[in-house]
Amino acid sequence: MEEQKVFLPEKEIPRQWYNIQADLPNPLQPPLNPATGQPIGPEDLAKIFPMNLIEQEVSTERWINIPEEVLDKLLIYRPTPLHRARRLEEYLGTPARIYYKNESVSPAGSHKPNTAIAQAYYNKTFGIKRLCTETGAGQWGSALSLGCAMFGLECKVFMVRVSFNQKPYRRMMMNTWGAECVPSPSNETSFGRKMLEQDPECSGSLGIAISEAIEEAVTRDDARYSLGSVLNHVMLHQTIIGLEAQRQMEALGEYPDVVVGCVGGGSNFAGISFPFVRDKIYGKDCQVLAVEPTACPTLTRGPFSYDFGDTAATTPLLPMFTLGHDFMPKPIHAGGLRYHGMSPLVSQLLTDNLIEARAYGQLQSYEAGVIFSRTEGLICAPETNHAVAAVIEEARKAKEEGQQKTILFNLSGHGMLDLSGYDSYLNGELVDYVLPEEEIQRTVEVLKSYPKPKAGR
Amino acid sequence: MEEQKVFLPEKEIPRQWYNIQADLPNPLQPPLNPATGQPIGPEDLAKIFPMNLIEQEVSTERWINIPEEVLDKLLIYRPTPLHRARRLEEYLGTPARIYYKNESVSPAGSHKPNTAIAQAYYNKTFGIKRLCTETGAGQWGSALSLGCAMFGLECKVFMVRVSFNQKPYRRMMMNTWGAECVPSPSNETSFGRKMLEQDPECSGSLGIAISEAIEEAVTRDDARYSLGSVLNHVMLHQTIIGLEAQRQMEALGEYPDVVVGCVGGGSNFAGISFPFVRDKIYGKDCQVLAVEPTACPTLTRGPFSYDFGDTAATTPLLPMFTLGHDFMPKPIHAGGLRYHGMSPLVSQLLTDNLIEARAYGQLQSYEAGVIFSRTEGLICAPETNHAVAAVIEEARKAKEEGQQKTILFNLSGHGMLDLSGYDSYLNGELVDYVLPEEEIQRTVEVLKSYPKPKAGR
């Protein structure tokens, strides 16, 4: 019987996160104050984040110790298993060996708790009593609810109203973990009330929800805001995925030729890939592939520019690939990964040609997801399906070229609460959408007046 | 850092199922033909089940080899982890050590695929092309859809109409795995049409769905029916849970004083407990606890009698604890475990005092589930919460008595698709329901005319 998956024993769980800022060929460019155009200092963020996380955000230490209290909670579901997708290989008739890291086994069903637990801990030790955040479809809101339950923090989640109404299970999950979840725009913030005055039927957006969460966080001294992707400390916390995967691959005597992750804000991709990118910086040969939807092609078609992290333009300016902070993904896109911007770290790696980016339509992604579910059993999150689509393409290429190849991808989450997308796909109700070139050009025009980061493609 | 969970390496997965029929102090009494009152023979079931499974149903071999092809699919998610619930222990302040076997990591989110995969395999090797089954809330229907996808069988699921309408995600899950799922009563069987003629608004019942599935199965030579609980071969396939748990407990130097599982038809309870019941038969001291809802108190209050397995009275008579085959659980009961009867094997063990039964109300069960989710992270299936309630009670008793004690329970599934029950509980909309004594007495009266199995309480 051939081995199908590797469990890493608990005692071999990584004790440190890997901070790629220590190894970047070109250092990350700083966030800017939009009013002055000057780099912001830690104190500019002190009302939004606790100082211990701000320090982590700017640290260039290569290895950062995972606190025992964080490890203790991560061990609820970590180390996660590494699986060989042998049935998928057989179905494709490929000589490639396909491995996936299974982050769906967390209580929230995705990789998001890796940073939610860490953020809850750092806020707790800083004396914070309450965390506020936004959530779109609900993955991040439920992960933070779990993290806060683990450390006895209050948690308030502003959930985009259209998702709040369409996905009641996510709200119920947050409530079960003791969090409060309100539809955004809400009557509980002045920005929310303003939005509702303008349009009482307003269905909400991630940008509005972020603004409400930040507003609520900064009004209380013992409350802070928490973000589930994009920022450096979030990427840092996710590196435990790739560090575990490296040890598991090593146990199999394998090293990946290709590492694949889907990208929205960048956190699961960073998690699986940054430890391998480090090897690459030090001379190892490895292809690293970030996969996004054609409906939200930030890395493949967006300009590299300074831009706001939120639609309401209240955050510092971040150096990143972006489709413009007022970008609104089309409702016909059912595959997630809708964020207009991208982690500055992931963006920097792309400009430095250490990673590649590729975009797939949702039809090809869901097709890949259905193939995966019928061969490997697991029903992936729609986001994850983009990675699966790339893996299948790579495996077919290996077949055509008669080439032995080892592929590793991050199965970032399961799709138990996103089955309506599969249903629409199976019923032939989905269509592909490619962002028109005019929209890209419009963004490029708007961003001309913004500060430019030094390197670009 | 104290160990929190044990992964069993793949190569140590059990290669045989344990058949408790080999060790029963009193042999199981045979199913009877309702027309003749005589024991049925294998050929009486040949149109419903494939002969290889019928042979397994009546086998008294102690150890039955798990076919390599079945093991290969089980390895997608097995061995499942054994966790120590240390945070729950701390919350309760108990000296007891609490362990749980985590069956929620299967692609369908419960223990059900353990038998679905095996049944699909045996049907496949017998030349069957299509399996038909019924499902209530959808756990079993989705597990069989997965099993059939793994072996390339067609799968048709008759889903109780009220659940079909209320739980669309379950139907979508089955479709994703390639199965067909129709609301029952349907227009696709004569029994379904008859029901719809009588009441076009009929919301369905498990009994009607079983009848439709059997009718559809027997009309085609290459189709068979599949059942997800109650029968001996189903219990057999689930024993892999307890066999793995034994090895994992042994690795920790532990042996349980108490083994706990919730019971509906009996399969997850049998799975975790039968290997320990065997030890008990051979002299080991161990309390084995089956936990059911007060709204459907089959083991705690039902008579031990021959009764039909389905509401439409089309199956052979089975010797079991039963609330009567026309029993209808109250709609206010949101906790699952609604089956009127009980696995004959589990029933026999209770009459032989090898196991104990206990019933809990749904308020106590959901309270236990919420405590568990906020300490251990995982949101359990409502069914599983009954086991958690018993575990908490045992752990509190250990505290009062200042007694060291090792408790093991089966976390049979997660509650990601059953969150509306949690929501009702958290909103104070649930009430407890205890089946009135008159209903029990009415059942006892009705069953007086049925054949009596030899032993009773």
PDB file of N, CA, C and O in Angstrom, chain B residues 108-144:
ATOM      1  N   ALA B 108     -17.230  14.030   3.967  1.00  0.00           N
ATOM      2  CA  ALA B 108     -18.652  14.288   4.197  1.00  0.00           C
ATOM      3  C   ALA B 108     -18.889  14.858   5.593  1.00  0.00           C
ATOM      4  O   ALA B 108     -20.009  15.224   5.929  1.00  0.00           O
ATOM      5  N   GLY B 109     -17.858  14.911   6.416  1.00  0.00           N
ATOM      6  CA  GLY B 109     -17.967  15.541   7.731  1.00  0.00           C
ATOM      7  C   GLY B 109     -18.486  14.658   8.850  1.00  0.00           C
ATOM      8  O   GLY B 109     -18.791  15.157   9.927  1.00  0.00           O
ATOM      9  N   SER B 110     -18.583  13.347   8.605  1.00  0.00           N
ATOM     10  CA  SER B 110     -19.046  12.438   9.653  1.00  0.00           C
ATOM     11  C   SER B 110     -18.426  11.060   9.467  1.00  0.00           C
ATOM     12  O   SER B 110     -17.662  10.823   8.518  1.00  0.00           O
ATOM     13  N   HIS B 111     -18.796  10.134  10.364  1.00  0.00           N
ATOM     14  CA  HIS B 111     -18.307   8.760  10.304  1.00  0.00           C
ATOM     15  C   HIS B 111     -18.968   7.956   9.183  1.00  0.00           C
ATOM     16  O   HIS B 111     -18.526   6.846   8.874  1.00  0.00           O
ATOM     17  N   LYS B 112     -20.043   8.477   8.599  1.00  0.00           N
ATOM     18  CA  LYS B 112     -20.835   7.680   7.650  1.00  0.00           C
ATOM     19  C   LYS B 112     -20.055   7.111   6.461  1.00  0.00           C
ATOM     20  O   LYS B 112     -20.345   5.994   6.009  1.00  0.00           O
ATOM     21  N   PRO B 113     -19.066   7.831   5.919  1.00  0.00           N
ATOM     22  CA  PRO B 113     -18.332   7.241   4.789  1.00  0.00           C
ATOM     23  C   PRO B 113     -17.621   5.918   5.106  1.00  0.00           C
ATOM     24  O   PRO B 113     -17.322   5.159   4.189  1.00  0.00           O
ATOM     25  N   ASN B 114     -17.355   5.634   6.390  1.00  0.00           N
ATOM     26  CA  ASN B 114     -16.698   4.356   6.723  1.00  0.00           C
ATOM     27  C   ASN B 114     -17.461   3.166   6.161  1.00  0.00           C
ATOM     28  O   ASN B 114     -16.861   2.198   5.700  1.00  0.00           O
ATOM     29  N   THR B 115     -18.776   3.223   6.219  1.00  0.00           N
ATOM     30  CA  THR B 115     -19.562   2.120   5.640  1.00  0.00           C
ATOM     31  C   THR B 115     -19.993   2.417   4.210  1.00  0.00           C
ATOM     32  O   THR B 115     -20.124   1.508   3.394  1.00  0.00           O
ATOM     33  N   ALA B 116     -20.177   3.687   3.868  1.00  0.00           N
ATOM     34  CA  ALA B 116     -20.595   4.025   2.496  1.00  0.00           C
ATOM     35  C   ALA B 116     -19.550   3.542   1.489  1.00  0.00           C
ATOM     36  O   ALA B 116     -19.893   2.967   0.446  1.00  0.00           O
ATOM     37  N   ILE B 117     -18.289   3.771   1.814  1.00  0.00           N
ATOM     38  CA  ILE B 117     -17.204   3.357   0.919  1.00  0.00           C
ATOM     39  C   ILE B 117     -17.168   1.825   0.813  1.00  0.00           C
ATOM     40  O   ILE B 117     -17.059   1.266  -0.280  1.00  0.00           O
ATOM     41  N   ALA B 118     -17.308   1.157   1.950  1.00  0.00           N
ATOM     42  CA  ALA B 118     -17.289  -0.315   1.934  1.00  0.00           C
ATOM     43  C   ALA B 118     -18.486  -0.866   1.157  1.00  0.00           C
ATOM     44  O   ALA B 118     -18.336  -1.773   0.336  1.00  0.00           O
ATOM     45  N   GLN B 119     -19.653  -0.313   1.404  1.00  0.00           N
ATOM     46  CA  GLN B 119     -20.840  -0.818   0.707  1.00  0.00           C
ATOM     47  C   GLN B 119     -20.746  -0.575  -0.800  1.00  0.00           C
ATOM     48  O   GLN B 119     -21.134  -1.430  -1.597  1.00  0.00           O
ATOM     49  N   ALA B 120     -20.249   0.600  -1.182  1.00  0.00           N
ATOM     50  CA  ALA B 120     -20.098   0.877  -2.613  1.00  0.00           C
ATOM     51  C   ALA B 120     -19.149  -0.156  -3.234  1.00  0.00           C
ATOM     52  O   ALA B 120     -19.415  -0.697  -4.311  1.00  0.00           O
ATOM     53  N   TYR B 121     -18.055  -0.452  -2.530  1.00  0.00           N
ATOM     54  CA  TYR B 121     -17.094  -1.437  -3.039  1.00  0.00           C
ATOM     55  C   TYR B 121     -17.734  -2.813  -3.232  1.00  0.00           C
ATOM     56  O   TYR B 121     -17.604  -3.433  -4.279  1.00  0.00           O
ATOM     57  N   TYR B 122     -18.421  -3.308  -2.203  1.00  0.00           N
ATOM     58  CA  TYR B 122     -18.996  -4.659  -2.306  1.00  0.00           C
ATOM     59  C   TYR B 122     -20.059  -4.725  -3.399  1.00  0.00           C
ATOM     60  O   TYR B 122     -20.172  -5.717  -4.114  1.00  0.00           O
ATOM     61  N   ASN B 123     -20.858  -3.684  -3.532  1.00  0.00           N
ATOM     62  CA  ASN B 123     -21.834  -3.660  -4.613  1.00  0.00           C
ATOM     63  C   ASN B 123     -21.136  -3.659  -5.971  1.00  0.00           C
ATOM     64  O   ASN B 123     -21.531  -4.389  -6.876  1.00  0.00           O
ATOM     65  N   LYS B 124     -20.101  -2.850  -6.082  1.00  0.00           N
ATOM     66  CA  LYS B 124     -19.344  -2.770  -7.326  1.00  0.00           C
ATOM     67  C   LYS B 124     -18.786  -4.151  -7.716  1.00  0.00           C
ATOM     68  O   LYS B 124     -18.949  -4.595  -8.859  1.00  0.00           O
ATOM     69  N   THR B 125     -18.145  -4.833  -6.769  1.00  0.00           N
ATOM     70  CA  THR B 125     -17.542  -6.132  -7.106  1.00  0.00           C
ATOM     71  C   THR B 125     -18.616  -7.177  -7.403  1.00  0.00           C
ATOM     72  O   THR B 125     -18.347  -8.162  -8.074  1.00  0.00           O
ATOM     73  N   PHE B 126     -19.832  -6.951  -6.898  1.00  0.00           N
ATOM     74  CA  PHE B 126     -20.923  -7.882  -7.185  1.00  0.00           C
ATOM     75  C   PHE B 126     -21.567  -7.569  -8.538  1.00  0.00           C
ATOM     76  O   PHE B 126     -22.500  -8.250  -8.958  1.00  0.00           O
ATOM     77  N   GLY B 127     -21.082  -6.537  -9.204  1.00  0.00           N
ATOM     78  CA  GLY B 127     -21.593  -6.207 -10.527  1.00  0.00           C
ATOM     79  C   GLY B 127     -22.721  -5.188 -10.534  1.00  0.00           C
ATOM     80  O   GLY B 127     -23.356  -4.946 -11.569  1.00  0.00           O
ATOM     81  N   ILE B 128     -22.975  -4.587  -9.389  1.00  0.00           N
ATOM     82  CA  ILE B 128     -24.047  -3.589  -9.292  1.00  0.00           C
ATOM     83  C   ILE B 128     -23.575  -2.265  -9.900  1.00  0.00           C
ATOM     84  O   ILE B 128     -22.413  -1.889  -9.764  1.00  0.00           O
ATOM     85  N   LYS B 129     -24.511  -1.579 -10.585  1.00  0.00           N
ATOM     86  CA  LYS B 129     -24.155  -0.315 -11.246  1.00  0.00           C
ATOM     87  C   LYS B 129     -24.742   0.900 -10.530  1.00  0.00           C
ATOM     88  O   LYS B 129     -24.340   2.035 -10.791  1.00  0.00           O
ATOM     89  N   ARG B 130     -25.729   0.650  -9.664  1.00  0.00           N
ATOM     90  CA  ARG B 130     -26.492   1.777  -9.137  1.00  0.00           C
ATOM     91  C   ARG B 130     -26.970   1.471  -7.728  1.00  0.00           C
ATOM     92  O   ARG B 130     -27.483   0.380  -7.459  1.00  0.00           O
ATOM     93  N   LEU B 131     -26.787   2.431  -6.824  1.00  0.00           N
ATOM     94  CA  LEU B 131     -27.297   2.271  -5.464  1.00  0.00           C
ATOM     95  C   LEU B 131     -28.398   3.291  -5.196  1.00  0.00           C
ATOM     96  O   LEU B 131     -28.327   4.444  -5.629  1.00  0.00           O
ATOM     97  N   CYS B 132     -29.428   2.820  -4.474  1.00  0.00           N
ATOM     98  CA  CYS B 132     -30.526   3.702  -4.080  1.00  0.00           C
ATOM     99  C   CYS B 132     -30.567   3.745  -2.558  1.00  0.00           C
ATOM    100  O   CYS B 132     -30.377   2.720  -1.895  1.00  0.00           O
ATOM    101  N   THR B 133     -30.849   4.912  -2.034  1.00  0.00           N
ATOM    102  CA  THR B 133     -30.995   5.015  -0.583  1.00  0.00           C
ATOM    103  C   THR B 133     -31.917   6.165  -0.231  1.00  0.00           C
ATOM    104  O   THR B 133     -32.358   6.914  -1.108  1.00  0.00           O
ATOM    105  N   GLU B 134     -32.220   6.246   1.072  1.00  0.00           N
ATOM    106  CA  GLU B 134     -32.997   7.377   1.558  1.00  0.00           C
ATOM    107  C   GLU B 134     -32.095   8.213   2.454  1.00  0.00           C
ATOM    108  O   GLU B 134     -31.063   7.748   2.925  1.00  0.00           O
ATOM    109  N   THR B 135     -32.501   9.453   2.708  1.00  0.00           N
ATOM    110  CA  THR B 135     -31.788  10.249   3.690  1.00  0.00           C
ATOM    111  C   THR B 135     -32.757  11.219   4.343  1.00  0.00           C
ATOM    112  O   THR B 135     -33.713  11.661   3.699  1.00  0.00           O
ATOM    113  N   GLY B 136     -32.512  11.482   5.629  1.00  0.00           N
ATOM    114  CA  GLY B 136     -33.340  12.445   6.341  1.00  0.00           C
ATOM    115  C   GLY B 136     -32.708  13.817   6.187  1.00  0.00           C
ATOM    116  O   GLY B 136     -32.928  14.502   5.191  1.00  0.00           O
ATOM    117  N   ALA B 137     -31.886  14.178   7.155  1.00  0.00           N
ATOM    118  CA  ALA B 137     -31.216  15.477   7.109  1.00  0.00           C
ATOM    119  C   ALA B 137     -30.110  15.517   6.057  1.00  0.00           C
ATOM    120  O   ALA B 137     -29.649  16.582   5.684  1.00  0.00           O
ATOM    121  N   GLY B 138     -29.660  14.352   5.583  1.00  0.00           N
ATOM    122  CA  GLY B 138     -28.716  14.346   4.472  1.00  0.00           C
ATOM    123  C   GLY B 138     -27.337  13.764   4.755  1.00  0.00           C
ATOM    124  O   GLY B 138     -26.541  13.590   3.837  1.00  0.00           O
ATOM    125  N   GLN B 139     -27.032  13.454   6.017  1.00  0.00           N
ATOM    126  CA  GLN B 139     -25.705  12.916   6.354  1.00  0.00           C
ATOM    127  C   GLN B 139     -25.424  11.623   5.581  1.00  0.00           C
ATOM    128  O   GLN B 139     -24.367  11.472   4.984  1.00  0.00           O
ATOM    129  N   TRP B 140     -26.375  10.700   5.633  1.00  0.00           N
ATOM    130  CA  TRP B 140     -26.137   9.422   4.988  1.00  0.00           C
ATOM    131  C   TRP B 140     -26.149   9.548   3.469  1.00  0.00           C
ATOM    132  O   TRP B 140     -25.311   8.973   2.774  1.00  0.00           O
ATOM    133  N   GLY B 141     -27.098  10.301   2.941  1.00  0.00           N
ATOM    134  CA  GLY B 141     -27.178  10.466   1.491  1.00  0.00           C
ATOM    135  C   GLY B 141     -25.902  11.042   0.919  1.00  0.00           C
ATOM    136  O   GLY B 141     -25.414  10.600  -0.126  1.00  0.00           O
ATOM    137  N   SER B 142     -25.315  12.015   1.625  1.00  0.00           N
ATOM    138  CA  SER B 142     -24.083  12.591   1.095  1.00  0.00           C
ATOM    139  C   SER B 142     -22.920  11.610   1.230  1.00  0.00           C
ATOM    140  O   SER B 142     -22.080  11.523   0.327  1.00  0.00           O
ATOM    141  N   ALA B 143     -22.877  10.845   2.317  1.00  0.00           N
ATOM    142  CA  ALA B 143     -21.797   9.860   2.469  1.00  0.00           C
ATOM    143  C   ALA B 143     -21.867   8.802   1.363  1.00  0.00           C
ATOM    144  O   ALA B 143     -20.845   8.426   0.787  1.00  0.00           O
ATOM    145  N   LEU B 144     -23.079   8.327   1.062  1.00  0.00           N
ATOM    146  CA  LEU B 144     -23.182   7.301   0.013  1.00  0.00           C
ATOM    147  C   LEU B 144     -22.845   7.896  -1.355  1.00  0.00           C
ATOM    148  O   LEU B 144     -22.261   7.207  -2.206  1.00  0.00           O
TER     149      LEU B 144
END
